[in-house]
Amino acid sequence: MSFQIFYEDRHGNAVDHYGRPEPMDYIIDEERYALEAVSSHTQYLYNQPQENNFDVGSVADENAKDDPDVCMKEASSKRAYTLYTDQDKVRFFKLMFEKVMSTSTAAKQLGIHVRTAQRWAQMYKTDPDSIFIKHEITGHSLILEYIDENPSAVLEQVLERLPQKFQDLKVSRSAVYTFVRTEYNLSSKKARF
């Protein structure tokens, strides 16, 4: 006797894994073969180790068990970043210096990512004042301002402008083109004469 698994299609018919209708010539008795849902997609996700901090249990609604169309939460395409305040940094360094804790111990106690804390400690060793300095000038705003001032600017002009503001900057032409095209939704047109 071979073992076969049957599924229920959208119309309530029993089909095999190839989708063929009427896989058997006899009708399945409800008492003899009790068919039930072993697991749902929501239960499967709930039992998986979570990589993100969202609650999978909130996706499923209690009424969704009877409803075949279950609303699923959209997956985020962007990574979630944690922004730390200056107060978080002060608490971290207070634990490091006053309580004489290691970098990883202080970070774990405050809920700061260990690698972030290690980077702060390294920055403190090289220049203690650099930790609290906010970098306000970015290439993003510089590119946008330059394109606003010169709407007919070509990509080479943008590439020439970047090293004037940022010394030792090495960026490829394709990287700037991809950035301008995706972030600002700008396109470049070729002039034909």
PDB file of C-alpha atoms in Angstrom:
ATOM      1  CA  MET A   1       0.000   0.000   0.000  1.00  0.00           C
ATOM      2  CA  SER A   2       1.459   3.339  -0.994  1.00  0.00           C
ATOM      3  CA  PHE A   3       1.123   6.508   1.031  1.00  0.00           C
ATOM      4  CA  GLN A   4      -0.466   9.482  -0.700  1.00  0.00           C
ATOM      5  CA  ILE A   5      -1.149  12.999   0.513  1.00  0.00           C
ATOM      6  CA  PHE A   6      -4.200  14.861  -0.699  1.00  0.00           C
ATOM      7  CA  TYR A   7      -4.827  18.582  -0.624  1.00  0.00           C
ATOM      8  CA  GLU A   8      -7.957  20.631  -0.800  1.00  0.00           C
ATOM      9  CA  ASP A   9      -8.081  23.031  -3.739  1.00  0.00           C
ATOM     10  CA  ARG A  10      -9.934  26.347  -3.860  1.00  0.00           C
ATOM     11  CA  HIS A  11     -13.195  24.642  -4.759  1.00  0.00           C
ATOM     12  CA  GLY A  12     -13.167  22.119  -1.915  1.00  0.00           C
ATOM     13  CA  ASN A  13     -12.117  19.149  -4.052  1.00  0.00           C
ATOM     14  CA  ALA A  14      -9.475  16.646  -2.963  1.00  0.00           C
ATOM     15  CA  VAL A  15      -6.465  16.655  -5.314  1.00  0.00           C
ATOM     16  CA  ASP A  16      -3.021  15.079  -5.260  1.00  0.00           C
ATOM     17  CA  HIS A  17       0.222  17.068  -5.308  1.00  0.00           C
ATOM     18  CA  TYR A  18       0.102  17.262  -9.121  1.00  0.00           C
ATOM     19  CA  GLY A  19      -3.293  18.954  -8.967  1.00  0.00           C
ATOM     20  CA  ARG A  20      -5.129  16.085 -10.656  1.00  0.00           C
ATOM     21  CA  PRO A  21      -8.820  15.900  -9.766  1.00  0.00           C
ATOM     22  CA  GLU A  22     -10.379  12.718  -8.413  1.00  0.00           C
ATOM     23  CA  PRO A  23      -7.136  10.994  -7.407  1.00  0.00           C
ATOM     24  CA  MET A  24      -9.101   8.002  -6.104  1.00  0.00           C
ATOM     25  CA  ASP A  25     -12.128   6.183  -7.420  1.00  0.00           C
ATOM     26  CA  TYR A  26     -14.007   6.091  -4.129  1.00  0.00           C
ATOM     27  CA  ILE A  27     -15.376   8.738  -1.800  1.00  0.00           C
ATOM     28  CA  ILE A  28     -13.467   9.369   1.394  1.00  0.00           C
ATOM     29  CA  ASP A  29     -15.539   8.724   4.486  1.00  0.00           C
ATOM     30  CA  GLU A  30     -15.333  11.549   6.977  1.00  0.00           C
ATOM     31  CA  GLU A  31     -15.148   9.137   9.941  1.00  0.00           C
ATOM     32  CA  ARG A  32     -12.528   6.901   8.393  1.00  0.00           C
ATOM     33  CA  TYR A  33     -10.177   9.602   7.088  1.00  0.00           C
ATOM     34  CA  ALA A  34     -10.414  12.671   9.253  1.00  0.00           C
ATOM     35  CA  LEU A  35      -8.817  15.518   7.316  1.00  0.00           C
ATOM     36  CA  GLU A  36      -7.713  18.544   9.251  1.00  0.00           C
ATOM     37  CA  ALA A  37      -5.269  21.399   8.857  1.00  0.00           C
ATOM     38  CA  VAL A  38      -1.954  20.434  10.420  1.00  0.00           C
ATOM     39  CA  SER A  39      -0.530  23.934  10.425  1.00  0.00           C
ATOM     40  CA  SER A  40      -1.143  27.334   8.930  1.00  0.00           C
ATOM     41  CA  HIS A  41       1.393  29.732   7.488  1.00  0.00           C
ATOM     42  CA  THR A  42       0.979  32.002  10.513  1.00  0.00           C
ATOM     43  CA  GLN A  43       1.661  29.139  12.929  1.00  0.00           C
ATOM     44  CA  TYR A  44       4.718  28.185  10.905  1.00  0.00           C
ATOM     45  CA  LEU A  45       6.090  31.742  11.057  1.00  0.00           C
ATOM     46  CA  TYR A  46       5.314  31.980  14.753  1.00  0.00           C
ATOM     47  CA  ASN A  47       7.371  28.853  15.485  1.00  0.00           C
ATOM     48  CA  GLN A  48      10.348  30.022  13.418  1.00  0.00           C
ATOM     49  CA  PRO A  49      13.156  31.948  15.158  1.00  0.00           C
ATOM     50  CA  GLN A  50      12.380  35.590  14.594  1.00  0.00           C
ATOM     51  CA  GLU A  51      14.955  37.684  12.759  1.00  0.00           C
ATOM     52  CA  ASN A  52      12.971  40.908  12.956  1.00  0.00           C
ATOM     53  CA  ASN A  53      11.222  42.463  15.929  1.00  0.00           C
ATOM     54  CA  PHE A  54       7.657  42.336  14.576  1.00  0.00           C
ATOM     55  CA  ASP A  55       5.042  40.124  16.175  1.00  0.00           C
ATOM     56  CA  VAL A  56       3.885  37.386  13.829  1.00  0.00           C
ATOM     57  CA  GLY A  57       0.958  36.562  16.105  1.00  0.00           C
ATOM     58  CA  SER A  58      -0.588  39.960  15.459  1.00  0.00           C
ATOM     59  CA  VAL A  59      -0.793  39.166  11.741  1.00  0.00           C
ATOM     60  CA  ALA A  60      -3.419  36.483  12.179  1.00  0.00           C
ATOM     61  CA  ASP A  61      -6.872  37.391  13.268  1.00  0.00           C
ATOM     62  CA  GLU A  62      -8.937  35.019  15.379  1.00  0.00           C
ATOM     63  CA  ASN A  63     -11.670  35.092  12.732  1.00  0.00           C
ATOM     64  CA  ALA A  64      -9.159  34.247   9.998  1.00  0.00           C
ATOM     65  CA  LYS A  65      -9.189  30.555  10.949  1.00  0.00           C
ATOM     66  CA  ASP A  66     -12.524  30.090   9.209  1.00  0.00           C
ATOM     67  CA  ASP A  67     -11.698  32.452   6.348  1.00  0.00           C
ATOM     68  CA  PRO A  68      -9.580  30.878   3.579  1.00  0.00           C
ATOM     69  CA  ASP A  69      -8.262  34.301   2.530  1.00  0.00           C
ATOM     70  CA  VAL A  70      -5.854  35.282   5.281  1.00  0.00           C
ATOM     71  CA  CYS A  71      -4.374  38.766   5.188  1.00  0.00           C
ATOM     72  CA  MET A  72      -0.597  38.572   5.408  1.00  0.00           C
ATOM     73  CA  LYS A  73       1.717  41.337   6.583  1.00  0.00           C
ATOM     74  CA  GLU A  74       3.955  42.805   3.893  1.00  0.00           C
ATOM     75  CA  ALA A  75       7.648  42.121   4.293  1.00  0.00           C
ATOM     76  CA  SER A  76       9.769  45.209   4.653  1.00  0.00           C
ATOM     77  CA  SER A  77      12.296  45.664   1.894  1.00  0.00           C
ATOM     78  CA  LYS A  78      14.402  48.056   3.923  1.00  0.00           C
ATOM     79  CA  ARG A  79      16.438  47.134   6.918  1.00  0.00           C
ATOM     80  CA  ALA A  80      15.401  48.513  10.297  1.00  0.00           C
ATOM     81  CA  TYR A  81      18.159  50.628  11.806  1.00  0.00           C
ATOM     82  CA  THR A  82      18.386  51.632  15.428  1.00  0.00           C
ATOM     83  CA  LEU A  83      19.144  55.282  16.004  1.00  0.00           C
ATOM     84  CA  TYR A  84      20.917  55.969  19.274  1.00  0.00           C
ATOM     85  CA  THR A  85      20.749  59.336  21.015  1.00  0.00           C
ATOM     86  CA  ASP A  86      23.591  61.191  22.669  1.00  0.00           C
ATOM     87  CA  GLN A  87      22.060  60.200  25.999  1.00  0.00           C
ATOM     88  CA  ASP A  88      22.497  56.515  25.072  1.00  0.00           C
ATOM     89  CA  LYS A  89      26.148  57.186  24.317  1.00  0.00           C
ATOM     90  CA  VAL A  90      26.627  58.995  27.636  1.00  0.00           C
ATOM     91  CA  ARG A  91      25.081  56.075  29.548  1.00  0.00           C
ATOM     92  CA  PHE A  92      27.304  53.640  27.671  1.00  0.00           C
ATOM     93  CA  PHE A  93      30.522  55.520  28.458  1.00  0.00           C
ATOM     94  CA  LYS A  94      29.420  56.026  32.063  1.00  0.00           C
ATOM     95  CA  LEU A  95      29.148  52.253  32.483  1.00  0.00           C
ATOM     96  CA  MET A  96      32.460  51.741  30.712  1.00  0.00           C
ATOM     97  CA  PHE A  97      34.471  54.228  32.757  1.00  0.00           C
ATOM     98  CA  GLU A  98      32.715  54.547  36.125  1.00  0.00           C
ATOM     99  CA  LYS A  99      31.610  50.925  36.533  1.00  0.00           C
ATOM    100  CA  VAL A 100      34.709  49.623  34.677  1.00  0.00           C
ATOM    101  CA  MET A 101      32.725  47.346  32.387  1.00  0.00           C
ATOM    102  CA  SER A 102      33.890  45.913  29.117  1.00  0.00           C
ATOM    103  CA  THR A 103      32.483  47.276  25.889  1.00  0.00           C
ATOM    104  CA  SER A 104      30.313  44.252  25.179  1.00  0.00           C
ATOM    105  CA  THR A 105      29.020  43.961  28.762  1.00  0.00           C
ATOM    106  CA  ALA A 106      27.991  47.619  28.893  1.00  0.00           C
ATOM    107  CA  ALA A 107      26.367  47.357  25.468  1.00  0.00           C
ATOM    108  CA  LYS A 108      24.383  44.249  26.392  1.00  0.00           C
ATOM    109  CA  GLN A 109      23.197  45.818  29.629  1.00  0.00           C
ATOM    110  CA  LEU A 110      21.887  48.893  27.793  1.00  0.00           C
ATOM    111  CA  GLY A 111      20.478  46.995  24.825  1.00  0.00           C
ATOM    112  CA  ILE A 112      22.936  48.518  22.355  1.00  0.00           C
ATOM    113  CA  HIS A 113      24.249  46.402  19.510  1.00  0.00           C
ATOM    114  CA  VAL A 114      27.714  45.143  20.475  1.00  0.00           C
ATOM    115  CA  ARG A 115      29.380  46.122  17.202  1.00  0.00           C
ATOM    116  CA  THR A 116      27.990  49.659  17.500  1.00  0.00           C
ATOM    117  CA  ALA A 117      29.422  49.957  20.997  1.00  0.00           C
ATOM    118  CA  GLN A 118      32.797  48.689  19.802  1.00  0.00           C
ATOM    119  CA  ARG A 119      32.800  51.330  17.074  1.00  0.00           C
ATOM    120  CA  TRP A 120      32.008  54.040  19.657  1.00  0.00           C
ATOM    121  CA  ALA A 121      34.862  52.842  21.869  1.00  0.00           C
ATOM    122  CA  GLN A 122      37.279  52.892  18.924  1.00  0.00           C
ATOM    123  CA  MET A 123      36.161  56.403  17.967  1.00  0.00           C
ATOM    124  CA  TYR A 124      36.666  57.510  21.569  1.00  0.00           C
ATOM    125  CA  LYS A 125      40.245  56.196  21.541  1.00  0.00           C
ATOM    126  CA  THR A 126      41.130  58.111  18.379  1.00  0.00           C
ATOM    127  CA  ASP A 127      39.231  61.355  19.074  1.00  0.00           C
ATOM    128  CA  PRO A 128      37.027  61.634  22.191  1.00  0.00           C
ATOM    129  CA  ASP A 129      35.089  64.636  20.856  1.00  0.00           C
ATOM    130  CA  SER A 130      34.174  63.001  17.550  1.00  0.00           C
ATOM    131  CA  ILE A 131      31.516  60.769  19.088  1.00  0.00           C
ATOM    132  CA  PHE A 132      28.996  63.548  19.664  1.00  0.00           C
ATOM    133  CA  ILE A 133      29.637  65.468  16.419  1.00  0.00           C
ATOM    134  CA  LYS A 134      26.777  65.248  13.961  1.00  0.00           C
ATOM    135  CA  HIS A 135      27.825  65.180  10.334  1.00  0.00           C
ATOM    136  CA  GLU A 136      25.459  67.527   8.594  1.00  0.00           C
ATOM    137  CA  ILE A 137      26.963  67.762   5.124  1.00  0.00           C
ATOM    138  CA  THR A 138      26.238  64.690   3.089  1.00  0.00           C
ATOM    139  CA  GLY A 139      26.726  63.876  -0.528  1.00  0.00           C
ATOM    140  CA  HIS A 140      22.994  63.300  -0.899  1.00  0.00           C
ATOM    141  CA  SER A 141      22.072  66.934  -0.297  1.00  0.00           C
ATOM    142  CA  LEU A 142      25.057  68.173  -2.312  1.00  0.00           C
ATOM    143  CA  ILE A 143      24.002  66.191  -5.380  1.00  0.00           C
ATOM    144  CA  LEU A 144      20.393  67.319  -5.078  1.00  0.00           C
ATOM    145  CA  GLU A 145      21.339  70.994  -4.640  1.00  0.00           C
ATOM    146  CA  TYR A 146      23.676  70.854  -7.628  1.00  0.00           C
ATOM    147  CA  ILE A 147      21.019  69.268  -9.835  1.00  0.00           C
ATOM    148  CA  ASP A 148      18.450  71.849  -8.664  1.00  0.00           C
ATOM    149  CA  GLU A 149      20.846  74.691  -9.551  1.00  0.00           C
ATOM    150  CA  ASN A 150      21.820  73.126 -12.888  1.00  0.00           C
ATOM    151  CA  PRO A 151      18.911  71.068 -14.229  1.00  0.00           C
ATOM    152  CA  SER A 152      20.745  70.402 -17.485  1.00  0.00           C
ATOM    153  CA  ALA A 153      23.837  69.063 -15.708  1.00  0.00           C
ATOM    154  CA  VAL A 154      25.282  65.828 -16.981  1.00  0.00           C
ATOM    155  CA  LEU A 155      26.605  63.012 -14.851  1.00  0.00           C
ATOM    156  CA  GLU A 156      30.250  63.980 -15.439  1.00  0.00           C
ATOM    157  CA  GLN A 157      29.596  67.449 -14.006  1.00  0.00           C
ATOM    158  CA  VAL A 158      28.099  65.914 -10.872  1.00  0.00           C
ATOM    159  CA  LEU A 159      31.123  63.621 -10.566  1.00  0.00           C
ATOM    160  CA  GLU A 160      33.484  66.629 -10.871  1.00  0.00           C
ATOM    161  CA  ARG A 161      31.570  68.516  -8.186  1.00  0.00           C
ATOM    162  CA  LEU A 162      31.783  65.764  -5.531  1.00  0.00           C
ATOM    163  CA  PRO A 163      35.611  65.726  -5.051  1.00  0.00           C
ATOM    164  CA  GLN A 164      35.591  69.528  -4.736  1.00  0.00           C
ATOM    165  CA  LYS A 165      33.548  69.242  -1.536  1.00  0.00           C
ATOM    166  CA  PHE A 166      34.823  65.894  -0.260  1.00  0.00           C
ATOM    167  CA  GLN A 167      38.555  65.246  -0.424  1.00  0.00           C
ATOM    168  CA  ASP A 168      39.750  61.697  -1.124  1.00  0.00           C
ATOM    169  CA  LEU A 169      36.325  60.637  -2.338  1.00  0.00           C
ATOM    170  CA  LYS A 170      36.344  57.736  -4.752  1.00  0.00           C
ATOM    171  CA  VAL A 171      33.004  56.887  -6.265  1.00  0.00           C
ATOM    172  CA  SER A 172      32.234  55.251  -9.570  1.00  0.00           C
ATOM    173  CA  ARG A 173      30.149  56.790 -12.305  1.00  0.00           C
ATOM    174  CA  SER A 174      27.681  53.916 -12.183  1.00  0.00           C
ATOM    175  CA  ALA A 175      27.207  54.306  -8.417  1.00  0.00           C
ATOM    176  CA  VAL A 176      26.285  57.985  -8.775  1.00  0.00           C
ATOM    177  CA  TYR A 177      24.015  57.206 -11.724  1.00  0.00           C
ATOM    178  CA  THR A 178      22.231  54.443  -9.801  1.00  0.00           C
ATOM    179  CA  PHE A 179      21.867  56.687  -6.750  1.00  0.00           C
ATOM    180  CA  VAL A 180      20.405  59.593  -8.747  1.00  0.00           C
ATOM    181  CA  ARG A 181      18.078  57.279 -10.651  1.00  0.00           C
ATOM    182  CA  THR A 182      16.755  55.364  -7.618  1.00  0.00           C
ATOM    183  CA  GLU A 183      16.796  57.922  -4.787  1.00  0.00           C
ATOM    184  CA  TYR A 184      15.632  61.010  -6.648  1.00  0.00           C
ATOM    185  CA  ASN A 185      13.831  59.258  -9.500  1.00  0.00           C
ATOM    186  CA  LEU A 186      15.731  61.347 -12.041  1.00  0.00           C
ATOM    187  CA  SER A 187      16.491  60.158 -15.514  1.00  0.00           C
ATOM    188  CA  SER A 188      19.074  61.243 -18.016  1.00  0.00           C
ATOM    189  CA  LYS A 189      18.151  61.787 -21.613  1.00  0.00           C
ATOM    190  CA  LYS A 190      20.544  61.677 -24.524  1.00  0.00           C
ATOM    191  CA  ALA A 191      20.422  64.707 -26.811  1.00  0.00           C
ATOM    192  CA  ARG A 192      19.994  63.770 -30.453  1.00  0.00           C
ATOM    193  CA  PHE A 193      20.707  66.274 -33.170  1.00  0.00           C
TER     194      PHE A 193
END
